[in-house]
């Protein structure tokens, strides 16, 4: 065992000298690894229970270096990687959406001395999927299959079947690959036995990209591949692999001297990893992996102060005969609740308030409940809590104050005594602050322009509003850019053959620089009936469109399904985003269905007419975590053919919502959204502000309450 | 400078009008302002005397974490499911007959529990029973642990010193096991059935909490 540091040093030296290696050196490396296995056997057994994190490859999914492995990420894991070498810059975003299925989106800049940004020859977007068929057991390797670049231009188009097995600290991976992964030493496709279609790999006619194209998955000859991954400890590991990929697409700028790739990996903590790689016998590369796990907040369950404990009510010796409103107000104010009204009648309390602190409605309800339970008189049996958001009544929870007493520190049935109910209340809500305003910075970004892959603008945003009464307000915002490179965009003509409802965004970016009206509208919003909400608005609705319209939403609080309908008559705004309008006018509207499939997934569908006059459907699906994280994506298919739509074939995007309380460990309602929309075209374009009500009420509904029920008494 | 810039570029007269950028910048501003301000942990043992404790004539509980962080906690008035003690930092411990049943404000809190531990005076030599704890874990889900426990009353009593006052106590050692592991809690109980001192398991993250009932008031 004394040899270990010495041998580790040898390995580090070996890693540094990979550059000078040839094929003949491979046997030495394998000998070294075998030697390591042998000399670490005893410690390996001692640490057999120690779990080494899944190695992630250059495509963001489980893998060695460029090759995939049979493993999978933990459910819910989110991974961002950045890989750089002289002729490649690749950024990936991967997500383990289901326990056995992971997805990856990659954006790669290829080549040198090209005409695109940073001298690249081209920039390419690709989608991958990695399906784990089974996990490793004592005798059986973990086994996965996957598709690379199945949705895009097919630059990396390939498929694989791969298995991985651990032997203490060493993991051995072997598999077969098709497409790009069938480059050398190919063999006849075994699936020919099933169908002759597998004999020849068809040409993937990807059209405008962004679509599945013509299916050629697992077609043609295959090659075998293999590799090793060795973990010295939880921080340091090495990987090597022999890839069958001939790199023919990169032949003009990569000198492929060797089919072996090597990587030395260092894990700083459970969220951050860096690697130095030697690829193709000629390229030195670096890679960084950022892996925040939504399920694992940095500050655990949160470090907020304790709620007030509930008391035993109706005690013979200590009866409470009056409600202490002053202390109720004081305690709720300390938790940043704004009380709108409070009244007490016989055995019942009714309280209306705005929650300005807790993102979790369950936690907010628990705080209010324990406060009312403790400081209201024994005679009070029930309390109705009316939640408001921006003066809109969004939910009501009815509390049985006697039943909840034992639940605060209980184990089971913690929600007993709390019931979401549909109520309407005709209460005139005071609004002391009629004129409101806010001044702050804004940030805008555009992605995936080959000349300017990332462009950013920051400036000042002055928001203002005047509340005419509880239901009607005028609101808007003015913007002035301060620092921008959006104006460096030289691709002024989108080439779109559809009405240019969104693809002229570059003209808005350029002409809005002197300062512009971001939006300015008159809006009426109200709860019309116990489960029915309505909104009407008119004015400069958003940067590109002005008009008049509205929406209604039917959503019983305990029902999973919500149904909405929105309709707008709009006219395109001028590029300077002031008061003038362009000629293009249209009507747009959608029937929308919102449905939480289960505690983990939300589904939204919008069917109707889009801004360019096309008809179709938008489907959005998102993985929702109990702590407010949301990772989702949408796709819109309309009657606009892919070739008419242009680059990307159809409108789609992926997004991540990150709750700020997850980061800071204290209650906070803010969220940050990272949205990746590969391309902004005109087909399937919608008003971004056409549907707002569901966003208002969603967090207060019983399904969301149940998702966060663990925080009820936190 | 950054703090000044952030201060100048974000303001509003109504929280409803704060853009998410403003909210985030305010958080950042708060973080910047708190940079360099060291968190001070005061050792209560060095500043609180027996004389001071007795002069207050209120129930007081001393609690200390394995990290060394400690403090005196006061009892919430009125009877609840348990006796809830609150510290100056806003964290609470809820004890039932001296047995820890819940905590709040400590991160990975014990959200609730149930135990069938017998009354102290009923434990003659050993008794077995079950005990359950629930903790708020990843993704806001409650994780329950269900233990099988055995409590043993030690033969000899022991005199313990709590803030310069001696208490004669009986030692009870509680050993609990579940599929994840085992925990051992120790209770020092006086003649009135008051748990004068205890070492009780909180969580894997925090470890064992020391509690000492420092006042001499009747239970």
PDB file of C-alpha atoms in Angstrom, chain A residues 345-526:
ATOM      1  CA  UNK A 345     -67.796  35.682  12.881  1.00  0.00           C
ATOM      2  CA  UNK A 346     -69.011  33.206  15.497  1.00  0.00           C
ATOM      3  CA  UNK A 347     -66.810  30.160  14.974  1.00  0.00           C
ATOM      4  CA  UNK A 348     -65.139  31.238  11.767  1.00  0.00           C
ATOM      5  CA  UNK A 349     -62.271  33.467  10.616  1.00  0.00           C
ATOM      6  CA  UNK A 350     -61.819  34.845   7.127  1.00  0.00           C
ATOM      7  CA  UNK A 351     -58.474  36.291   6.175  1.00  0.00           C
ATOM      8  CA  UNK A 352     -57.355  37.671   2.804  1.00  0.00           C
ATOM      9  CA  UNK A 353     -53.673  38.218   2.217  1.00  0.00           C
ATOM     10  CA  UNK A 354     -50.822  38.511  -0.215  1.00  0.00           C
ATOM     11  CA  UNK A 355     -47.891  36.183   0.262  1.00  0.00           C
ATOM     12  CA  UNK A 356     -44.701  38.058  -0.550  1.00  0.00           C
ATOM     13  CA  UNK A 357     -42.153  35.654   0.885  1.00  0.00           C
ATOM     14  CA  UNK A 358     -42.833  31.953   0.396  1.00  0.00           C
ATOM     15  CA  UNK A 359     -42.630  30.383  -3.053  1.00  0.00           C
ATOM     16  CA  UNK A 360     -44.228  27.286  -1.578  1.00  0.00           C
ATOM     17  CA  UNK A 361     -47.960  27.783  -1.066  1.00  0.00           C
ATOM     18  CA  UNK A 362     -47.966  24.775   1.258  1.00  0.00           C
ATOM     19  CA  UNK A 363     -45.411  26.463   3.499  1.00  0.00           C
ATOM     20  CA  UNK A 364     -47.262  29.787   3.375  1.00  0.00           C
ATOM     21  CA  UNK A 365     -50.497  28.016   4.337  1.00  0.00           C
ATOM     22  CA  UNK A 366     -48.744  26.270   7.213  1.00  0.00           C
ATOM     23  CA  UNK A 367     -47.376  29.552   8.555  1.00  0.00           C
ATOM     24  CA  UNK A 368     -50.755  31.292   8.432  1.00  0.00           C
ATOM     25  CA  UNK A 369     -52.488  28.263   9.925  1.00  0.00           C
ATOM     26  CA  UNK A 370     -50.175  27.939  12.904  1.00  0.00           C
ATOM     27  CA  UNK A 371     -50.456  31.668  13.590  1.00  0.00           C
ATOM     28  CA  UNK A 372     -54.269  31.629  13.493  1.00  0.00           C
ATOM     29  CA  UNK A 373     -54.420  28.404  15.489  1.00  0.00           C
ATOM     30  CA  UNK A 374     -52.264  29.808  18.257  1.00  0.00           C
ATOM     31  CA  UNK A 375     -53.664  33.310  18.592  1.00  0.00           C
ATOM     32  CA  UNK A 376     -57.367  32.919  17.795  1.00  0.00           C
ATOM     33  CA  UNK A 377     -59.886  32.192  20.541  1.00  0.00           C
ATOM     34  CA  UNK A 378     -60.859  28.594  21.335  1.00  0.00           C
ATOM     35  CA  UNK A 379     -64.368  29.165  20.021  1.00  0.00           C
ATOM     36  CA  UNK A 380     -63.059  29.558  16.446  1.00  0.00           C
ATOM     37  CA  UNK A 381     -63.256  26.254  14.647  1.00  0.00           C
ATOM     38  CA  UNK A 382     -62.454  27.071  11.034  1.00  0.00           C
ATOM     39  CA  UNK A 383     -60.520  29.643   9.052  1.00  0.00           C
ATOM     40  CA  UNK A 384     -60.682  30.466   5.339  1.00  0.00           C
ATOM     41  CA  UNK A 385     -57.388  31.737   3.941  1.00  0.00           C
ATOM     42  CA  UNK A 386     -57.841  33.763   0.737  1.00  0.00           C
ATOM     43  CA  UNK A 387     -54.638  34.148  -1.237  1.00  0.00           C
ATOM     44  CA  UNK A 388     -54.295  37.140  -3.561  1.00  0.00           C
ATOM     45  CA  UNK A 389     -51.724  37.865  -6.192  1.00  0.00           C
ATOM     46  CA  UNK A 390     -51.628  41.314  -7.754  1.00  0.00           C
ATOM     47  CA  UNK A 391     -55.173  41.834  -6.369  1.00  0.00           C
ATOM     48  CA  UNK A 392     -56.455  38.698  -8.108  1.00  0.00           C
ATOM     49  CA  UNK A 393     -58.012  36.153  -5.771  1.00  0.00           C
ATOM     50  CA  UNK A 394     -56.061  33.021  -6.721  1.00  0.00           C
ATOM     51  CA  UNK A 395     -56.997  30.368  -4.143  1.00  0.00           C
ATOM     52  CA  UNK A 396     -58.773  29.627  -0.890  1.00  0.00           C
ATOM     53  CA  UNK A 397     -57.803  27.062   1.743  1.00  0.00           C
ATOM     54  CA  UNK A 398     -60.200  26.111   4.545  1.00  0.00           C
ATOM     55  CA  UNK A 399     -58.550  25.119   7.807  1.00  0.00           C
ATOM     56  CA  UNK A 400     -60.019  23.107  10.669  1.00  0.00           C
ATOM     57  CA  UNK A 401     -58.091  24.694  13.519  1.00  0.00           C
ATOM     58  CA  UNK A 402     -58.710  21.856  15.955  1.00  0.00           C
ATOM     59  CA  UNK A 403     -57.813  19.074  13.552  1.00  0.00           C
ATOM     60  CA  UNK A 404     -54.465  20.562  12.511  1.00  0.00           C
ATOM     61  CA  UNK A 405     -53.154  20.837  16.075  1.00  0.00           C
ATOM     62  CA  UNK A 406     -51.526  17.436  16.194  1.00  0.00           C
ATOM     63  CA  UNK A 407     -50.235  17.621  12.613  1.00  0.00           C
ATOM     64  CA  UNK A 408     -47.517  20.242  13.032  1.00  0.00           C
ATOM     65  CA  UNK A 409     -45.100  17.745  14.554  1.00  0.00           C
ATOM     66  CA  UNK A 410     -46.914  14.629  13.361  1.00  0.00           C
ATOM     67  CA  UNK A 411     -45.842  11.884  11.035  1.00  0.00           C
ATOM     68  CA  UNK A 412     -48.819  10.944   8.932  1.00  0.00           C
ATOM     69  CA  UNK A 413     -51.692  12.579   7.127  1.00  0.00           C
ATOM     70  CA  UNK A 414     -50.129  16.002   7.612  1.00  0.00           C
ATOM     71  CA  UNK A 415     -52.674  17.783   5.429  1.00  0.00           C
ATOM     72  CA  UNK A 416     -55.673  16.584   7.429  1.00  0.00           C
ATOM     73  CA  UNK A 417     -57.752  19.590   8.343  1.00  0.00           C
ATOM     74  CA  UNK A 418     -56.657  21.629   5.302  1.00  0.00           C
ATOM     75  CA  UNK A 419     -58.872  21.714   2.231  1.00  0.00           C
ATOM     76  CA  UNK A 420     -58.629  23.730  -0.968  1.00  0.00           C
ATOM     77  CA  UNK A 421     -62.040  25.148  -1.904  1.00  0.00           C
ATOM     78  CA  UNK A 422     -63.532  27.135  -4.758  1.00  0.00           C
ATOM     79  CA  UNK A 423     -65.066  30.331  -3.481  1.00  0.00           C
ATOM     80  CA  UNK A 424     -65.783  33.729  -4.862  1.00  0.00           C
ATOM     81  CA  UNK A 425     -65.685  36.754  -2.675  1.00  0.00           C
ATOM     82  CA  UNK A 426     -67.083  40.145  -3.508  1.00  0.00           C
ATOM     83  CA  UNK A 427     -64.795  42.078  -1.275  1.00  0.00           C
ATOM     84  CA  UNK A 428     -63.727  45.597  -2.085  1.00  0.00           C
ATOM     85  CA  UNK A 429     -60.028  45.425  -1.634  1.00  0.00           C
ATOM     86  CA  UNK A 430     -58.336  48.613  -0.569  1.00  0.00           C
ATOM     87  CA  UNK A 431     -55.471  49.686  -2.769  1.00  0.00           C
ATOM     88  CA  UNK A 432     -53.473  52.347  -1.019  1.00  0.00           C
ATOM     89  CA  UNK A 433     -50.694  52.562  -3.559  1.00  0.00           C
ATOM     90  CA  UNK A 434     -52.404  53.648  -6.750  1.00  0.00           C
ATOM     91  CA  UNK A 435     -49.273  54.549  -8.652  1.00  0.00           C
ATOM     92  CA  UNK A 436     -46.463  52.062  -8.555  1.00  0.00           C
ATOM     93  CA  UNK A 437     -43.146  51.961 -10.306  1.00  0.00           C
ATOM     94  CA  UNK A 438     -39.875  50.091 -10.407  1.00  0.00           C
ATOM     95  CA  UNK A 439     -36.544  50.908 -11.970  1.00  0.00           C
ATOM     96  CA  UNK A 440     -34.005  48.227 -12.606  1.00  0.00           C
ATOM     97  CA  UNK A 441     -31.747  46.596 -15.126  1.00  0.00           C
ATOM     98  CA  UNK A 442     -32.924  44.177 -17.788  1.00  0.00           C
ATOM     99  CA  UNK A 443     -31.002  41.515 -19.631  1.00  0.00           C
ATOM    100  CA  UNK A 444     -31.725  40.192 -23.126  1.00  0.00           C
ATOM    101  CA  UNK A 445     -29.829  37.539 -24.997  1.00  0.00           C
ATOM    102  CA  UNK A 446     -29.912  35.919 -28.418  1.00  0.00           C
ATOM    103  CA  UNK A 447     -28.372  32.548 -29.174  1.00  0.00           C
ATOM    104  CA  UNK A 448     -27.194  30.510 -32.136  1.00  0.00           C
ATOM    105  CA  UNK A 449     -26.423  33.181 -34.693  1.00  0.00           C
ATOM    106  CA  UNK A 450     -23.413  31.578 -36.449  1.00  0.00           C
ATOM    107  CA  UNK A 451     -21.726  35.004 -36.708  1.00  0.00           C
ATOM    108  CA  UNK A 452     -22.535  35.882 -33.129  1.00  0.00           C
ATOM    109  CA  UNK A 453     -23.410  32.726 -31.176  1.00  0.00           C
ATOM    110  CA  UNK A 454     -24.161  34.678 -28.010  1.00  0.00           C
ATOM    111  CA  UNK A 455     -25.303  38.298 -28.070  1.00  0.00           C
ATOM    112  CA  UNK A 456     -26.372  40.124 -24.949  1.00  0.00           C
ATOM    113  CA  UNK A 457     -27.907  43.431 -24.047  1.00  0.00           C
ATOM    114  CA  UNK A 458     -28.379  45.104 -20.701  1.00  0.00           C
ATOM    115  CA  UNK A 459     -30.027  48.387 -19.951  1.00  0.00           C
ATOM    116  CA  UNK A 460     -32.532  50.155 -17.747  1.00  0.00           C
ATOM    117  CA  UNK A 461     -36.157  49.133 -17.425  1.00  0.00           C
ATOM    118  CA  UNK A 462     -38.650  51.568 -15.924  1.00  0.00           C
ATOM    119  CA  UNK A 463     -41.861  49.767 -15.078  1.00  0.00           C
ATOM    120  CA  UNK A 464     -44.944  51.640 -13.930  1.00  0.00           C
ATOM    121  CA  UNK A 465     -48.585  51.016 -13.213  1.00  0.00           C
ATOM    122  CA  UNK A 466     -51.679  52.861 -12.093  1.00  0.00           C
ATOM    123  CA  UNK A 467     -54.404  50.872 -10.377  1.00  0.00           C
ATOM    124  CA  UNK A 468     -57.739  52.438 -11.326  1.00  0.00           C
ATOM    125  CA  UNK A 469     -59.579  50.042  -9.052  1.00  0.00           C
ATOM    126  CA  UNK A 470     -59.142  46.483  -7.782  1.00  0.00           C
ATOM    127  CA  UNK A 471     -59.651  44.992 -11.220  1.00  0.00           C
ATOM    128  CA  UNK A 472     -58.420  47.566 -13.749  1.00  0.00           C
ATOM    129  CA  UNK A 473     -54.934  48.920 -14.161  1.00  0.00           C
ATOM    130  CA  UNK A 474     -52.759  50.661 -16.709  1.00  0.00           C
ATOM    131  CA  UNK A 475     -49.234  49.287 -16.787  1.00  0.00           C
ATOM    132  CA  UNK A 476     -46.208  49.473 -18.969  1.00  0.00           C
ATOM    133  CA  UNK A 477     -42.477  49.675 -19.166  1.00  0.00           C
ATOM    134  CA  UNK A 478     -39.845  51.725 -20.971  1.00  0.00           C
ATOM    135  CA  UNK A 479     -36.437  50.403 -21.881  1.00  0.00           C
ATOM    136  CA  UNK A 480     -33.142  51.946 -22.853  1.00  0.00           C
ATOM    137  CA  UNK A 481     -30.148  49.828 -23.692  1.00  0.00           C
ATOM    138  CA  UNK A 482     -26.832  50.687 -22.052  1.00  0.00           C
ATOM    139  CA  UNK A 483     -24.495  47.930 -23.120  1.00  0.00           C
ATOM    140  CA  UNK A 484     -25.205  45.741 -26.114  1.00  0.00           C
ATOM    141  CA  UNK A 485     -23.753  43.657 -28.875  1.00  0.00           C
ATOM    142  CA  UNK A 486     -27.168  42.809 -30.343  1.00  0.00           C
ATOM    143  CA  UNK A 487     -26.396  45.561 -32.835  1.00  0.00           C
ATOM    144  CA  UNK A 488     -23.405  43.618 -34.190  1.00  0.00           C
ATOM    145  CA  UNK A 489     -25.800  41.264 -35.948  1.00  0.00           C
ATOM    146  CA  UNK A 490     -25.312  41.572 -39.698  1.00  0.00           C
ATOM    147  CA  UNK A 491     -27.942  39.021 -40.740  1.00  0.00           C
ATOM    148  CA  UNK A 492     -30.770  41.461 -41.342  1.00  0.00           C
ATOM    149  CA  UNK A 493     -32.854  39.412 -43.733  1.00  0.00           C
ATOM    150  CA  UNK A 494     -34.423  36.293 -42.270  1.00  0.00           C
ATOM    151  CA  UNK A 495     -35.400  35.077 -45.741  1.00  0.00           C
ATOM    152  CA  UNK A 496     -38.773  34.052 -44.351  1.00  0.00           C
ATOM    153  CA  UNK A 497     -41.535  33.579 -46.922  1.00  0.00           C
ATOM    154  CA  UNK A 498     -44.216  33.844 -44.227  1.00  0.00           C
ATOM    155  CA  UNK A 499     -45.480  37.153 -42.802  1.00  0.00           C
ATOM    156  CA  UNK A 500     -42.474  38.275 -40.742  1.00  0.00           C
ATOM    157  CA  UNK A 501     -44.165  38.326 -37.375  1.00  0.00           C
ATOM    158  CA  UNK A 502     -41.102  37.322 -35.312  1.00  0.00           C
ATOM    159  CA  UNK A 503     -38.155  36.831 -37.654  1.00  0.00           C
ATOM    160  CA  UNK A 504     -37.643  40.581 -38.038  1.00  0.00           C
ATOM    161  CA  UNK A 505     -36.488  40.706 -34.444  1.00  0.00           C
ATOM    162  CA  UNK A 506     -33.100  41.957 -35.562  1.00  0.00           C
ATOM    163  CA  UNK A 507     -34.742  45.166 -36.872  1.00  0.00           C
ATOM    164  CA  UNK A 508     -36.429  45.669 -33.501  1.00  0.00           C
ATOM    165  CA  UNK A 509     -33.064  45.144 -31.799  1.00  0.00           C
ATOM    166  CA  UNK A 510     -31.421  47.774 -33.999  1.00  0.00           C
ATOM    167  CA  UNK A 511     -34.177  50.381 -34.075  1.00  0.00           C
ATOM    168  CA  UNK A 512     -35.076  50.140 -30.404  1.00  0.00           C
ATOM    169  CA  UNK A 513     -31.633  51.231 -29.263  1.00  0.00           C
ATOM    170  CA  UNK A 514     -32.600  54.860 -28.645  1.00  0.00           C
ATOM    171  CA  UNK A 515     -35.127  53.758 -26.069  1.00  0.00           C
ATOM    172  CA  UNK A 516     -38.514  52.189 -26.589  1.00  0.00           C
ATOM    173  CA  UNK A 517     -41.867  51.367 -25.071  1.00  0.00           C
ATOM    174  CA  UNK A 518     -41.589  47.720 -24.176  1.00  0.00           C
ATOM    175  CA  UNK A 519     -45.308  47.469 -23.412  1.00  0.00           C
ATOM    176  CA  UNK A 520     -48.173  49.720 -22.353  1.00  0.00           C
ATOM    177  CA  UNK A 521     -51.670  48.407 -21.848  1.00  0.00           C
ATOM    178  CA  UNK A 522     -54.960  48.812 -20.031  1.00  0.00           C
ATOM    179  CA  UNK A 523     -55.960  45.568 -18.339  1.00  0.00           C
ATOM    180  CA  UNK A 524     -58.989  44.170 -16.532  1.00  0.00           C
ATOM    181  CA  UNK A 525     -58.486  40.948 -14.601  1.00  0.00           C
ATOM    182  CA  UNK A 526     -60.920  39.280 -12.225  1.00  0.00           C
TER     183      UNK A 526
END
